[in-house]
Amino acid sequence: WLDKVRVVSTSQPLLPPKIAPGVFEQVSDALYGDQWLDVDYKNAEGKKTNARVMPLGLAQQGPRMYLVCRFDGYDDERCLALHRMVSAKASTLTFDRPKDFNLKEFDDAGRFGYGDGTQIRQSFWINKAAGLHILECPLSADQQVVELDDAYEITATVVDSDMLDWWLRGFGDSIKNIKKWRIQK
């Protein structure tokens, strides 16, 4: 069976970062036991933080794993990369899982794309060769396409995020006239 179906990456394959021994087990135990988690964390800039967090969800994005959590005393969600945890220890203290948190909704809001969930209208011109796959795999259900001489003008409602910006920049000279505007509620 393994030679008949395969999921393939749409980006450059990377090896997963190393996670400190015991971290994944402690994070998993705390997550599934609704227990507070004490973490020693070193962010991408090298700043170290000791914190108590409420683990709410675990997600794998490409080769990296992230813990969605709330810091003790706060009511907003943050993502912590497991490979940046120097150590983690599940507490014996439990918590009541917030009824307003839903991991799927968190993901659907683009929070793993380094955004805050804000929806925008995005438009750009992309040359036809580079843009064909966006016609085949639209950015959103409301995507609109205007065919120009040598390009497509694409307009769609998307979540504003750093990942979207990185994706657009990846087209280099094949994309131009990039515009975005906030949706008025």
Coordinates of N, CA and C in Angstrom, one line a residue:
W1 N 0.8 -1.2 0.0 CA 0.0 0.0 0.0 C 0.9 1.3 0.0
L2 N 2.0 1.2 0.6 CA 2.8 2.4 0.7 C 3.3 2.9 -0.6
D3 N 3.3 2.1 -1.6 CA 3.8 2.5 -2.9 C 2.7 3.0 -3.8
K4 N 1.4 3.2 -3.3 CA 0.3 3.6 -4.1 C -0.3 4.9 -3.8
V5 N 0.0 5.4 -2.6 CA -0.6 6.7 -2.2 C 0.5 7.5 -1.4
R6 N 0.7 8.8 -1.7 CA 1.7 9.5 -1.0 C 1.2 11.0 -0.8
V7 N 1.5 11.6 0.3 CA 1.3 13.0 0.5 C 2.6 13.7 0.3
V8 N 2.7 14.7 -0.6 CA 4.0 15.3 -0.9 C 3.9 16.8 -0.4
S9 N 5.1 17.3 -0.1 CA 5.2 18.6 0.4 C 5.1 19.6 -0.7
T10 N 4.6 20.8 -0.4 CA 4.5 21.9 -1.4 C 5.6 22.9 -1.2
S11 N 6.5 22.6 -0.3 CA 7.6 23.5 0.0 C 8.9 22.7 0.1
Q12 N 10.0 23.3 0.3 CA 11.3 22.6 0.4 C 11.2 21.7 1.7
P13 N 11.5 20.4 1.5 CA 11.4 19.6 2.7 C 12.5 19.9 3.7
L14 N 12.2 20.0 5.0 CA 13.2 20.3 6.0 C 13.1 19.2 7.1
L15 N 14.2 18.9 7.7 CA 14.2 18.0 8.9 C 13.6 18.7 10.1
P16 N 12.9 17.9 10.9 CA 12.3 18.6 12.1 C 13.4 19.0 13.1
P17 N 13.2 20.1 13.8 CA 14.1 20.6 14.8 C 14.1 19.6 16.0
K18 N 15.2 19.6 16.7 CA 15.4 18.7 17.8 C 14.6 19.3 19.0
I19 N 13.8 18.4 19.7 CA 13.1 18.8 20.9 C 13.8 18.2 22.1
A20 N 14.0 19.0 23.1 CA 14.7 18.6 24.3 C 14.1 17.3 24.9
P21 N 14.9 16.4 25.4 CA 14.4 15.1 26.0 C 13.3 15.4 27.0
G22 N 12.2 14.7 26.9 CA 11.1 14.8 27.9 C 10.1 15.9 27.6
V23 N 10.4 16.9 26.8 CA 9.5 18.0 26.6 C 8.2 17.5 25.9
F24 N 8.3 16.8 24.9 CA 7.1 16.3 24.2 C 6.2 15.5 25.2
E25 N 6.7 14.6 26.0 CA 6.0 13.8 26.9 C 5.3 14.7 27.9
Q26 N 6.0 15.7 28.5 CA 5.4 16.5 29.5 C 4.3 17.4 28.9
V27 N 4.6 17.9 27.7 CA 3.5 18.8 27.1 C 2.3 17.9 26.8
S28 N 2.5 16.7 26.3 CA 1.3 15.9 26.0 C 0.6 15.5 27.2
D29 N 1.3 15.1 28.3 CA 0.6 14.8 29.6 C -0.2 16.0 30.1
A30 N 0.4 17.1 30.1 CA -0.3 18.3 30.6 C -1.5 18.7 29.7
L31 N -1.4 18.6 28.4 CA -2.5 18.9 27.5 C -3.6 17.9 27.7
Y32 N -3.4 16.6 27.7 CA -4.5 15.7 27.8 C -5.0 15.6 29.2
G33 N -4.3 16.0 30.2 CA -4.7 16.0 31.6 C -5.3 17.3 32.1
D34 N -5.4 18.3 31.2 CA -5.8 19.7 31.6 C -5.0 20.1 32.8
Q35 N -3.7 20.0 32.7 CA -2.8 20.4 33.8 C -2.0 21.6 33.4
W36 N -1.7 22.5 34.3 CA -0.8 23.6 34.1 C 0.5 23.0 33.7
L37 N 1.2 23.8 32.9 CA 2.5 23.4 32.4 C 3.6 24.5 32.7
D38 N 4.6 24.1 33.4 CA 5.7 25.0 33.6 C 6.8 24.9 32.6
V39 N 7.1 25.9 31.9 CA 8.1 25.9 30.8 C 9.2 26.8 30.9
D40 N 10.4 26.4 30.5 CA 11.5 27.3 30.3 C 11.6 27.4 28.8
Y41 N 11.5 28.6 28.3 CA 11.4 28.8 26.9 C 12.4 29.8 26.4
K42 N 13.0 29.6 25.3 CA 14.0 30.5 24.7 C 13.4 30.9 23.3
N43 N 13.0 32.1 23.1 CA 12.4 32.5 21.8 C 13.5 32.7 20.7
A44 N 13.0 33.0 19.5 CA 13.9 33.0 18.3 C 15.0 34.1 18.5
E45 N 14.8 35.1 19.3 CA 15.9 36.1 19.6 C 16.8 35.7 20.7
G46 N 16.5 34.5 21.3 CA 17.4 34.0 22.4 C 17.0 34.5 23.8
K47 N 15.9 35.2 23.9 CA 15.4 35.6 25.2 C 14.7 34.5 26.0
K48 N 15.2 34.3 27.2 CA 14.7 33.2 28.0 C 13.5 33.6 28.9
T49 N 12.5 32.8 29.0 CA 11.3 33.1 29.8 C 10.9 31.8 30.6
N50 N 10.6 32.0 31.9 CA 10.0 30.9 32.7 C 8.5 31.3 32.8
A51 N 7.6 30.4 32.5 CA 6.2 30.7 32.6 C 5.4 29.5 32.9
R52 N 4.2 29.7 33.5 CA 3.2 28.7 33.6 C 2.2 28.9 32.6
V53 N 1.8 27.9 31.8 CA 0.9 28.0 30.7 C -0.2 27.0 30.8
M54 N -1.4 27.3 30.2 CA -2.5 26.4 30.1 C -2.5 25.8 28.7
P55 N -2.1 24.5 28.6 CA -2.0 23.9 27.3 C -3.4 23.7 26.7
L56 N -3.6 24.1 25.5 CA -5.0 24.0 24.8 C -5.0 23.2 23.6
G57 N -3.8 23.1 22.9 CA -3.8 22.3 21.6 C -2.4 22.1 21.2
L58 N -2.2 21.1 20.4 CA -0.9 20.8 19.8 C -1.1 20.7 18.3
A59 N -0.2 21.4 17.5 CA -0.3 21.3 16.1 C 1.1 21.1 15.5
Q60 N 1.1 20.4 14.4 CA 2.4 20.3 13.6 C 2.2 21.1 12.3
Q61 N 3.2 22.0 12.1 CA 3.2 22.8 10.9 C 4.5 22.5 10.2
G62 N 4.4 21.8 9.1 CA 5.6 21.4 8.4 C 6.4 20.5 9.4
P63 N 7.6 20.7 9.6 CA 8.4 19.9 10.4 C 8.4 20.3 11.9
R64 N 7.7 21.4 12.2 CA 7.7 22.0 13.6 C 6.4 21.7 14.3
M65 N 6.5 21.5 15.7 CA 5.4 21.3 16.5 C 5.2 22.6 17.4
Y66 N 3.9 23.0 17.5 CA 3.6 24.1 18.4 C 2.5 23.8 19.4
L67 N 2.7 24.3 20.6 CA 1.7 24.2 21.6 C 0.9 25.5 21.6
V68 N -0.4 25.4 21.5 CA -1.3 26.6 21.7 C -1.6 26.6 23.1
C69 N -1.4 27.8 23.7 CA -1.6 27.9 25.2 C -2.0 29.3 25.6
R70 N -2.4 29.4 26.9 CA -2.7 30.7 27.5 C -1.7 30.8 28.7
F71 N -1.0 31.9 28.7 CA -0.1 32.2 29.9 C -1.0 32.5 31.1
D72 N -0.5 32.0 32.2 CA -1.2 32.2 33.5 C -1.5 33.7 33.7
G73 N -2.7 34.1 33.9 CA -3.1 35.5 34.1 C -3.6 36.2 32.9
Y74 N -3.6 35.5 31.7 CA -4.0 36.1 30.5 C -5.1 35.3 29.8
D75 N -5.9 35.9 28.9 CA -7.0 35.2 28.3 C -6.8 35.1 26.8
D76 N -5.6 35.4 26.3 CA -5.4 35.2 24.8 C -4.5 34.0 24.6
E77 N -4.6 33.5 23.4 CA -3.8 32.3 23.0 C -2.5 32.7 22.4
R78 N -1.5 31.9 22.6 CA -0.2 32.1 22.1 C 0.3 30.7 21.6
C79 N 1.3 30.7 20.7 CA 1.9 29.5 20.2 C 3.3 29.5 20.6
L80 N 3.7 28.3 21.2 CA 5.1 28.1 21.6 C 5.6 26.9 20.8
A81 N 6.8 27.1 20.2 CA 7.4 26.0 19.5 C 8.1 25.1 20.5
L82 N 7.7 23.8 20.3 CA 8.3 22.8 21.2 C 9.8 22.7 21.2
H83 N 10.4 23.0 20.0 CA 11.9 22.9 19.9 C 12.6 24.1 20.6
R84 N 11.8 25.1 21.0 CA 12.4 26.2 21.7 C 12.2 26.1 23.3
M85 N 11.5 25.0 23.7 CA 11.4 24.8 25.1 C 12.6 24.1 25.6
V86 N 13.3 24.8 26.6 CA 14.5 24.2 27.2 C 14.0 23.0 28.1
S87 N 12.9 23.2 28.8 CA 12.3 22.2 29.6 C 10.9 22.5 29.8
A88 N 10.1 21.4 30.2 CA 8.7 21.5 30.5 C 8.4 20.5 31.5
K89 N 7.5 20.9 32.4 CA 7.1 20.0 33.5 C 5.6 20.2 33.8
A90 N 4.8 19.1 33.6 CA 3.4 19.1 33.9 C 3.2 19.3 35.4
S91 N 2.3 20.2 35.8 CA 2.0 20.5 37.2 C 1.0 19.4 37.7
T92 N 0.8 19.3 39.0 CA -0.3 18.5 39.5 C -1.6 19.3 39.5
L93 N -1.5 20.6 39.3 CA -2.7 21.5 39.4 C -3.4 21.4 38.0
T94 N -4.7 21.2 38.1 CA -5.5 21.1 36.9 C -6.2 22.5 36.7
F95 N -6.8 22.6 35.5 CA -7.6 23.8 35.1 C -8.9 23.4 34.4
D96 N -9.9 24.3 34.4 CA -11.1 24.0 33.6 C -10.8 24.5 32.2
R97 N -10.9 23.7 31.2 CA -10.6 24.0 29.8 C -11.5 25.1 29.4
P98 N -11.0 26.2 28.8 CA -11.9 27.3 28.4 C -12.9 26.8 27.3
K99 N -14.2 27.1 27.6 CA -15.2 26.7 26.6 C -15.2 27.5 25.3
D100 N -14.5 28.7 25.3 CA -14.5 29.5 24.1 C -13.3 29.2 23.2
F101 N -12.5 28.2 23.6 CA -11.4 27.8 22.7 C -11.7 26.6 21.8
N102 N -11.4 26.8 20.5 CA -11.6 25.7 19.6 C -10.3 25.7 18.6
L103 N -9.6 24.6 18.6 CA -8.4 24.5 17.9 C -8.6 24.7 16.4
K104 N -9.7 24.1 15.9 CA -10.0 24.3 14.4 C -10.3 25.7 14.1
E105 N -11.0 26.4 14.9 CA -11.3 27.8 14.7 C -10.1 28.7 14.8
F106 N -9.2 28.3 15.7 CA -7.9 29.0 15.8 C -7.1 28.9 14.5
D107 N -7.1 27.7 14.0 CA -6.4 27.4 12.7 C -7.1 28.1 11.6
D108 N -8.4 28.0 11.5 CA -9.1 28.6 10.4 C -9.0 30.1 10.4
A109 N -8.7 30.7 11.5 CA -8.5 32.2 11.6 C -7.1 32.6 11.2
G110 N -6.3 31.6 10.8 CA -4.9 31.9 10.3 C -3.9 32.1 11.3
R111 N -4.2 31.7 12.5 CA -3.3 32.0 13.6 C -1.9 31.3 13.5
F112 N -1.9 30.1 12.8 CA -0.6 29.5 12.6 C 0.1 30.1 11.5
G113 N -0.5 31.0 10.7 CA 0.2 31.7 9.7 C 0.8 33.1 10.2
Y114 N 1.0 33.2 11.5 CA 1.6 34.4 12.1 C 0.7 35.6 11.8
G115 N -0.5 35.5 12.1 CA -1.5 36.6 12.0 C -2.4 36.6 13.2
D116 N -3.2 37.6 13.2 CA -4.1 37.7 14.4 C -5.6 37.4 14.0
G117 N -5.8 36.8 12.9 CA -7.1 36.4 12.4 C -7.9 37.4 11.7
T118 N -7.3 38.6 11.4 CA -7.9 39.6 10.7 C -8.1 39.3 9.2
Q119 N -9.4 39.3 8.7 CA -9.6 39.0 7.3 C -9.5 40.3 6.5
I120 N -9.0 40.2 5.3 CA -8.8 41.3 4.4 C -9.2 40.9 3.0
R121 N -9.3 41.9 2.1 CA -9.4 41.6 0.7 C -8.0 41.8 0.1
Q122 N -7.6 40.9 -0.6 CA -6.2 40.9 -1.2 C -6.4 40.9 -2.7
S123 N -5.6 41.7 -3.4 CA -5.6 41.6 -4.9 C -4.2 41.8 -5.4
F124 N -3.9 41.2 -6.6 CA -2.6 41.3 -7.2 C -2.7 40.8 -8.6
W125 N -1.7 41.2 -9.4 CA -1.6 40.7 -10.8 C -0.5 39.7 -10.8
I126 N -0.7 38.6 -11.4 CA 0.3 37.5 -11.5 C 0.4 37.0 -12.9
N127 N 1.6 36.8 -13.4 CA 1.7 36.3 -14.8 C 1.0 35.0 -15.0
K128 N 0.5 34.7 -16.1 CA -0.3 33.5 -16.3 C 0.4 32.2 -16.0
A129 N 1.6 32.1 -16.3 CA 2.3 30.8 -16.0 C 2.4 30.6 -14.5
A130 N 2.8 31.6 -13.8 CA 2.9 31.5 -12.3 C 1.6 31.4 -11.6
G131 N 0.5 32.0 -12.2 CA -0.8 32.1 -11.6 C -1.8 31.0 -11.9
L132 N -1.5 30.1 -12.8 CA -2.4 29.1 -13.2 C -2.9 28.2 -12.0
H133 N -2.0 27.9 -11.1 CA -2.4 27.0 -10.0 C -3.3 27.7 -9.1
I134 N -3.3 29.1 -9.0 CA -4.3 29.8 -8.2 C -5.7 29.8 -8.7
L135 N -5.8 29.5 -10.1 CA -7.1 29.3 -10.6 C -7.6 27.9 -10.3
E136 N -6.7 27.0 -10.3 CA -7.0 25.6 -10.0 C -7.3 25.3 -8.5
C137 N -6.5 26.0 -7.7 CA -6.6 25.9 -6.2 C -6.8 27.3 -5.6
P138 N -8.0 27.8 -5.6 CA -8.3 29.2 -5.2 C -7.8 29.5 -3.8
L139 N -7.6 30.8 -3.6 CA -7.2 31.3 -2.3 C -8.4 31.3 -1.3
S140 N -9.6 31.5 -1.9 CA -10.9 31.5 -1.1 C -12.1 31.2 -1.9
A141 N -13.2 31.0 -1.3 CA -14.4 30.6 -2.0 C -14.9 31.8 -2.8
D142 N -14.6 33.0 -2.4 CA -15.1 34.2 -3.1 C -14.0 34.8 -4.1
Q143 N -13.0 34.0 -4.4 CA -11.9 34.5 -5.3 C -12.5 34.9 -6.6
Q144 N -12.1 36.1 -7.1 CA -12.4 36.6 -8.4 C -11.2 36.7 -9.3
V145 N -11.4 36.3 -10.6 CA -10.2 36.4 -11.5 C -10.6 37.2 -12.7
V146 N -9.8 38.1 -13.1 CA -9.9 38.9 -14.3 C -8.7 38.5 -15.2
E147 N -9.0 38.0 -16.4 CA -7.9 37.7 -17.3 C -7.5 38.9 -18.1
L148 N -6.2 39.2 -17.9 CA -5.6 40.4 -18.7 C -4.8 39.8 -19.8
D149 N -4.0 40.6 -20.6 CA -3.3 40.1 -21.7 C -2.3 39.0 -21.3
D150 N -1.4 39.3 -20.4 CA -0.4 38.3 -20.0 C -0.4 37.9 -18.5
A151 N -1.5 38.3 -17.9 CA -1.6 38.1 -16.4 C -3.0 37.8 -16.0
Y152 N -3.2 37.4 -14.7 CA -4.5 37.3 -14.1 C -4.5 38.4 -13.0
E153 N -5.6 39.0 -12.8 CA -5.8 39.8 -11.6 C -6.7 39.0 -10.7
I154 N -6.1 38.7 -9.5 CA -6.7 37.9 -8.5 C -7.2 38.7 -7.4
T155 N -8.4 38.5 -6.9 CA -8.9 39.2 -5.7 C -9.6 38.2 -4.9
A156 N -9.3 38.1 -3.6 CA -9.9 37.1 -2.7 C -9.9 37.6 -1.2
T157 N -10.8 37.1 -0.5 CA -10.9 37.4 1.0 C -10.0 36.3 1.6
V158 N -9.0 36.8 2.4 CA -8.0 35.9 3.0 C -7.7 36.4 4.4
V159 N -7.0 35.6 5.2 CA -6.6 36.1 6.5 C -5.2 36.8 6.3
D160 N -5.1 38.0 6.9 CA -3.9 38.7 6.8 C -2.8 38.1 7.7
S161 N -1.7 37.7 7.2 CA -0.7 37.1 8.0 C 0.7 37.2 7.4
D162 N 1.7 37.0 8.2 CA 3.1 37.0 7.6 C 3.2 35.9 6.6
M163 N 2.6 34.7 6.8 CA 2.7 33.6 5.9 C 2.2 34.1 4.5
L164 N 1.1 34.8 4.4 CA 0.5 35.3 3.2 C 1.5 36.2 2.5
D165 N 2.1 37.1 3.3 CA 3.2 38.0 2.7 C 4.4 37.3 2.2
W166 N 4.8 36.3 2.9 CA 6.0 35.4 2.5 C 5.6 34.7 1.2
W167 N 4.4 34.2 1.1 CA 3.9 33.5 -0.1 C 3.9 34.4 -1.3
L168 N 3.4 35.6 -1.1 CA 3.3 36.5 -2.2 C 4.7 36.9 -2.7
R169 N 5.6 37.2 -1.7 CA 7.0 37.6 -2.1 C 7.7 36.4 -2.8
G170 N 7.3 35.2 -2.6 CA 7.9 34.1 -3.2 C 7.7 34.0 -4.8
F171 N 6.8 34.8 -5.3 CA 6.6 34.9 -6.7 C 7.5 35.9 -7.4
G172 N 8.3 36.6 -6.6 CA 9.3 37.5 -7.2 C 8.7 38.5 -8.2
D173 N 9.3 38.6 -9.4 CA 8.9 39.5 -10.5 C 7.6 39.0 -11.2
S174 N 7.1 37.8 -10.9 CA 5.9 37.3 -11.5 C 4.6 37.9 -11.0
I175 N 4.8 38.7 -9.9 CA 3.6 39.3 -9.3 C 3.8 40.8 -9.1
K176 N 2.7 41.6 -9.3 CA 2.8 43.0 -9.1 C 1.5 43.6 -8.7
N177 N 1.5 44.9 -8.5 CA 0.2 45.6 -8.2 C -0.5 44.9 -7.0
I178 N 0.3 44.6 -5.9 CA -0.3 44.0 -4.7 C -1.0 45.0 -3.9
K179 N -2.2 44.7 -3.5 CA -3.0 45.6 -2.7 C -3.8 44.8 -1.7
K180 N -4.0 45.4 -0.5 CA -4.9 44.7 0.5 C -5.6 45.8 1.2
W181 N -6.8 45.5 1.7 CA -7.6 46.4 2.4 C -8.4 45.6 3.5
R182 N -8.6 46.2 4.6 CA -9.4 45.6 5.7 C -10.9 45.6 5.3
I183 N -11.6 44.5 5.7 CA -13.0 44.4 5.5 C -13.7 45.1 6.6
Q184 N -14.6 46.0 6.2 CA -15.4 46.7 7.2 C -16.5 45.8 7.7
K185 N -16.7 45.8 9.0 CA -17.7 44.9 9.6 C -18.9 45.7 10.0

